[in-house]
PDB file of C-alpha atoms and ligand atoms in Angstrom:
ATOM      1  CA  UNK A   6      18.965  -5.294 -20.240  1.00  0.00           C
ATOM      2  CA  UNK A   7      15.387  -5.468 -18.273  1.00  0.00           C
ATOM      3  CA  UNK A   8      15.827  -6.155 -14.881  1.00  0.00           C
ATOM      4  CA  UNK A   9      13.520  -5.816 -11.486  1.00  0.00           C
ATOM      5  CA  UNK A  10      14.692  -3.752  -8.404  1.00  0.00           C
ATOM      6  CA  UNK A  11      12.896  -4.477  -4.991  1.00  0.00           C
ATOM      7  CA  UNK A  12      12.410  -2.565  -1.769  1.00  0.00           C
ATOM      8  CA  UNK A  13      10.550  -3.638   0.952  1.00  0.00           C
ATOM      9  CA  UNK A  14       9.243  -1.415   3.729  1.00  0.00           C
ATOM     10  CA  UNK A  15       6.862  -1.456   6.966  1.00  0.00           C
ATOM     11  CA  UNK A  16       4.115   0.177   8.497  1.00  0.00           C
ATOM     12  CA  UNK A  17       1.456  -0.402  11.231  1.00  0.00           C
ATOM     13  CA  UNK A  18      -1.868   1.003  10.255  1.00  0.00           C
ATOM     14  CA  UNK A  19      -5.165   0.606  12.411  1.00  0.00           C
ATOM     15  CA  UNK A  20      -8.197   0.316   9.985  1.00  0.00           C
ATOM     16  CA  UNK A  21     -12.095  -0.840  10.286  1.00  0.00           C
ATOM     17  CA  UNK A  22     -13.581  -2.375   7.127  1.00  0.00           C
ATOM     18  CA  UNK A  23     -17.305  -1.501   6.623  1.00  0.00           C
ATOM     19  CA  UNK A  24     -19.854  -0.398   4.024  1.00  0.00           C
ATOM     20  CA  UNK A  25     -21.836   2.676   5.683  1.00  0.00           C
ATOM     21  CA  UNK A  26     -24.667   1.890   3.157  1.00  0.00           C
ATOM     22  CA  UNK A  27     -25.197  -1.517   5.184  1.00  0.00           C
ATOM     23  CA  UNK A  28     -26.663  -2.317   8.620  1.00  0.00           C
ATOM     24  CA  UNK A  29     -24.578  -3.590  11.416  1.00  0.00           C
ATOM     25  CA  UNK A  30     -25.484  -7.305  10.784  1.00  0.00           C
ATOM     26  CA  UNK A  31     -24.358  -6.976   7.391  1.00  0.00           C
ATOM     27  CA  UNK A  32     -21.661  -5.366   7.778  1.00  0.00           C
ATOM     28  CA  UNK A  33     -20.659  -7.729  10.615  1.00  0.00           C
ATOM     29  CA  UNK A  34     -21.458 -10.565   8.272  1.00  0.00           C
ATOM     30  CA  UNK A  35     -19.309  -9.338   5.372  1.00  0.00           C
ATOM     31  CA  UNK A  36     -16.424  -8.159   7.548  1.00  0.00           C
ATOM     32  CA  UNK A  37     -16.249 -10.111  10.466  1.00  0.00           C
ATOM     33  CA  UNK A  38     -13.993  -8.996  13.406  1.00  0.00           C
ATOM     34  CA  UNK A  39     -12.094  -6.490  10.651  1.00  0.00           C
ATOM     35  CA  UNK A  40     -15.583  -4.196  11.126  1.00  0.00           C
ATOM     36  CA  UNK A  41     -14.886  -3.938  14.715  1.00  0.00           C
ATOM     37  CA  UNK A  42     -16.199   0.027  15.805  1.00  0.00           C
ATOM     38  CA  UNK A  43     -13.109   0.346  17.837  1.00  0.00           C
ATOM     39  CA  UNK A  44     -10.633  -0.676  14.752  1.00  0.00           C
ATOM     40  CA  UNK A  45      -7.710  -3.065  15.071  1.00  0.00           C
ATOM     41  CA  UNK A  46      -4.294  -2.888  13.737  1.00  0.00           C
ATOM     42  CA  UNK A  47      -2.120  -4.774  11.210  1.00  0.00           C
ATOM     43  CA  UNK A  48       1.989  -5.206  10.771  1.00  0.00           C
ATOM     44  CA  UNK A  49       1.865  -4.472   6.912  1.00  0.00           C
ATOM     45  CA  UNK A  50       4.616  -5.467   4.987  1.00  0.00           C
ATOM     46  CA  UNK A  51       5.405  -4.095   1.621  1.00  0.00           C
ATOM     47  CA  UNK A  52       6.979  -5.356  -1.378  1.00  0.00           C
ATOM     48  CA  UNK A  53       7.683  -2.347  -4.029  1.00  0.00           C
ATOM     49  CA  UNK A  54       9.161  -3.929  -7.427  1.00  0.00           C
ATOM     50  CA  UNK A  55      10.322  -1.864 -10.057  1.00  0.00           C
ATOM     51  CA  UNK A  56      11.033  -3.093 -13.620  1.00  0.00           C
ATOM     52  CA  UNK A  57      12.800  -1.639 -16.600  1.00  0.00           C
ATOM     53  CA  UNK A  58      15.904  -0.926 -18.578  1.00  0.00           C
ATOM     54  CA  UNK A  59      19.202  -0.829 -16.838  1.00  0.00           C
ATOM     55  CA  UNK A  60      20.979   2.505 -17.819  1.00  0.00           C
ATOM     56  CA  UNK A  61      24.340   1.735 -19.399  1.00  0.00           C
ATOM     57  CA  UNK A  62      26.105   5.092 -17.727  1.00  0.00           C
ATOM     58  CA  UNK A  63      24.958   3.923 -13.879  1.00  0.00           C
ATOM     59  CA  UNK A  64      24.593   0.457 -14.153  1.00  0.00           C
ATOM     60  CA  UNK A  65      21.343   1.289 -12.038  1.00  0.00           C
ATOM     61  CA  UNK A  66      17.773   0.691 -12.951  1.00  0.00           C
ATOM     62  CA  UNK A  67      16.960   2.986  -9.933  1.00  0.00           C
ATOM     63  CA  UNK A  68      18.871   4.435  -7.530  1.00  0.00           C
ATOM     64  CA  UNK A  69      17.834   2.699  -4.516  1.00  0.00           C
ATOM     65  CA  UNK A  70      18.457   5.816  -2.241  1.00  0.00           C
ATOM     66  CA  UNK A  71      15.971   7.437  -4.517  1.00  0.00           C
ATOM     67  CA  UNK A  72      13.855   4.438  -3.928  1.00  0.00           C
ATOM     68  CA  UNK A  73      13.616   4.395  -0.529  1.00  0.00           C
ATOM     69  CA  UNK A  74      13.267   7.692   0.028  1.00  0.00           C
ATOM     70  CA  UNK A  75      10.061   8.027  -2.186  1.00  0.00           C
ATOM     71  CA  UNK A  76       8.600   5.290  -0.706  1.00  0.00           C
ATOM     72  CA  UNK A  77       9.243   6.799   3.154  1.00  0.00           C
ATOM     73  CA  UNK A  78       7.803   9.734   1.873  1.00  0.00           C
ATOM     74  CA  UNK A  79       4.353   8.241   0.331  1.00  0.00           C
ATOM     75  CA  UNK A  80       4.027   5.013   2.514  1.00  0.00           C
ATOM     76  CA  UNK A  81       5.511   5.147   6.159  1.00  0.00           C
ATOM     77  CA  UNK A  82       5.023   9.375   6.212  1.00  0.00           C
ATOM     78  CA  UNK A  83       1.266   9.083   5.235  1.00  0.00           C
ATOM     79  CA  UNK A  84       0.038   5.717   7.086  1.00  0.00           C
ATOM     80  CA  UNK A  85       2.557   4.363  10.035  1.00  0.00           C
ATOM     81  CA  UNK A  86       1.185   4.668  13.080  1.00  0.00           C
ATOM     82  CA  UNK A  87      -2.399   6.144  11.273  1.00  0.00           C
ATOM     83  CA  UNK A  88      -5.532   5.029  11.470  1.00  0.00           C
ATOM     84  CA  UNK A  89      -6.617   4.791   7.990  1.00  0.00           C
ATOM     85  CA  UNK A  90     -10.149   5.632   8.555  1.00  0.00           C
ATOM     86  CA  UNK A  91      -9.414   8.688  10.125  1.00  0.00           C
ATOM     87  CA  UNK A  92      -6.699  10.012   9.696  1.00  0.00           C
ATOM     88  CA  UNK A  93      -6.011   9.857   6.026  1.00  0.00           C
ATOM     89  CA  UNK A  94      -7.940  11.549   3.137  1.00  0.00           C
ATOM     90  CA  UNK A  95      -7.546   8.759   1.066  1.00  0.00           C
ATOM     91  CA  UNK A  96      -9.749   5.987   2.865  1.00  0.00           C
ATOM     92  CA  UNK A  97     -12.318   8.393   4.314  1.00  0.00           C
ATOM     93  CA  UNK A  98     -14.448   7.167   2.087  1.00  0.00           C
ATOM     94  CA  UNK A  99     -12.527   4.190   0.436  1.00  0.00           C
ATOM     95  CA  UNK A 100     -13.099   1.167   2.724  1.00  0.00           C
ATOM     96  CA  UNK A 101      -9.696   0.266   3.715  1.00  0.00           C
ATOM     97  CA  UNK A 102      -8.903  -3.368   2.608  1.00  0.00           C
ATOM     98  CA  UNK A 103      -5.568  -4.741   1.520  1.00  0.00           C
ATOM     99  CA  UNK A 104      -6.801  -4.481  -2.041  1.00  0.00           C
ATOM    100  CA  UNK A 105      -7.559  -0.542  -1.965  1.00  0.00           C
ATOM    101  CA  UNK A 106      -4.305   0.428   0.015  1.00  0.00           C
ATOM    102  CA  UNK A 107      -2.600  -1.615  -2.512  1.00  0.00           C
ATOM    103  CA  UNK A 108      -3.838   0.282  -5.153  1.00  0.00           C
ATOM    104  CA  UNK A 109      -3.593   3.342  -3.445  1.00  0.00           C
ATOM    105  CA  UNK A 110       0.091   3.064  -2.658  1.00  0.00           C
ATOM    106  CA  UNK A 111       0.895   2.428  -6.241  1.00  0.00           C
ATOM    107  CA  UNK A 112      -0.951   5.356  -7.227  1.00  0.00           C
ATOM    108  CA  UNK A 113       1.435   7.515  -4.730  1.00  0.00           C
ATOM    109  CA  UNK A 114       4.646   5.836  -6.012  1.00  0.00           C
ATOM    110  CA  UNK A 115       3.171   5.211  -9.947  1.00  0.00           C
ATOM    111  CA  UNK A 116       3.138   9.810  -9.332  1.00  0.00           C
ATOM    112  CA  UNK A 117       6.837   9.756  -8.470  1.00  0.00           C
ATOM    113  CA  UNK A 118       8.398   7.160 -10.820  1.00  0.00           C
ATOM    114  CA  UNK A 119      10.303   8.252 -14.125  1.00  0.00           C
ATOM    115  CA  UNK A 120       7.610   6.806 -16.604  1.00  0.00           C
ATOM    116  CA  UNK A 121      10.114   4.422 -18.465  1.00  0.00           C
ATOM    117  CA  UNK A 122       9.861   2.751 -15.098  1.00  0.00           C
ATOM    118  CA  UNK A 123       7.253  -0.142 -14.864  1.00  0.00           C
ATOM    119  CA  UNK A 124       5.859  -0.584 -11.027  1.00  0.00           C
ATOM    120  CA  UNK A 125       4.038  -3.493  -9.043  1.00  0.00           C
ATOM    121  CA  UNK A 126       3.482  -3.374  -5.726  1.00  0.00           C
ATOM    122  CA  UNK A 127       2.817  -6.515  -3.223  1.00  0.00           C
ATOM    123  CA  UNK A 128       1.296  -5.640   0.253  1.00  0.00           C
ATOM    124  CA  UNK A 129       1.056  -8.063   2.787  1.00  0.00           C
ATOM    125  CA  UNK A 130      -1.299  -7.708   5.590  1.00  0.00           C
ATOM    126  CA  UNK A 131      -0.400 -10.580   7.460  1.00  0.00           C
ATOM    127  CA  UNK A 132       2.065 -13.154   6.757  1.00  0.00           C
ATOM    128  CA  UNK A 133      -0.049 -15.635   4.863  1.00  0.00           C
ATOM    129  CA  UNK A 134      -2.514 -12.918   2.824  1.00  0.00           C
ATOM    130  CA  UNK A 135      -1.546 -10.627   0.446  1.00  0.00           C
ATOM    131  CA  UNK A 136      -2.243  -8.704  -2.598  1.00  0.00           C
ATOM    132  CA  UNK A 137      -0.408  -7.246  -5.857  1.00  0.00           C
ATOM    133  CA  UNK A 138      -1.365  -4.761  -7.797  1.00  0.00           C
ATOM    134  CA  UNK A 139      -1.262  -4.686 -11.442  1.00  0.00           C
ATOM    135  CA  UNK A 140      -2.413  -8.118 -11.139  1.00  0.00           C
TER     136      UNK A 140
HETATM  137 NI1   NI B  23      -8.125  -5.910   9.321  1.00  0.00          NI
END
């Protein structure tokens, strides 16, 4: 029996989307207010969904305990209330857009998932635009 387990979770990141490669007016023409020097902050929302085999013993396809603690531990421990561009190792030099904290949180939870355990992850970074990774 295949079925998909969700968990959502929240976390308010400042960030500041540039290219250092490019000058200021191209930068500010590429990223628009999100290259602002002084950052700016998002409400992100994420969506973790986890797919697989339900194991006949627990009736679980996760423990959701398990879940949520894995995800407070590589999500809201490493980026709520961070600055992405500065104070994380990951997006020093990875330009922080939905897309690569997407990926980048899937790589963190993909590390602590059994690997019968299929993973996508949806992050929101305002209501209306979002991204999933696998697509
Ligand atoms: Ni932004």
């Amino acid at each position: 029996m295949r079925v998909a387990v969700f968990r959502k979770a929240h976390f308010n990141a400042a960030h500041r989307l540039y290219n250092p490669k490019w000058t200021d007016e191209k930068n500010n023409a590429v990223f628009g207010l999100c290259n602002n020097p002084n950052y700016h902050g998002h409400n992100y929302e994420l969506e973790v969904k986890v797919i697989g085999e339900v194991n006949p013993e627990t009736g679980y396809l996760i423990d959701l305990k398990i879940l949520k603690e894995i995800i407070y531990e590589e999500v809201e421990l490493k980026y709520d209330h961070k600055n992405l561009n500065l104070d994380t190792e990951e997006f020093k030099e990875l330009n922080p857009t939905a897309e690569h904290i997407c990926y980048v949180i899937w790589n963190n939870l993909r590390k602590r998932l059994e690997s019968h355990l299929d993973l996508q992850v949806r992050l929101y970074e305002t209501p209306r635009n979002f991204v999933e990774y696998p697509a």
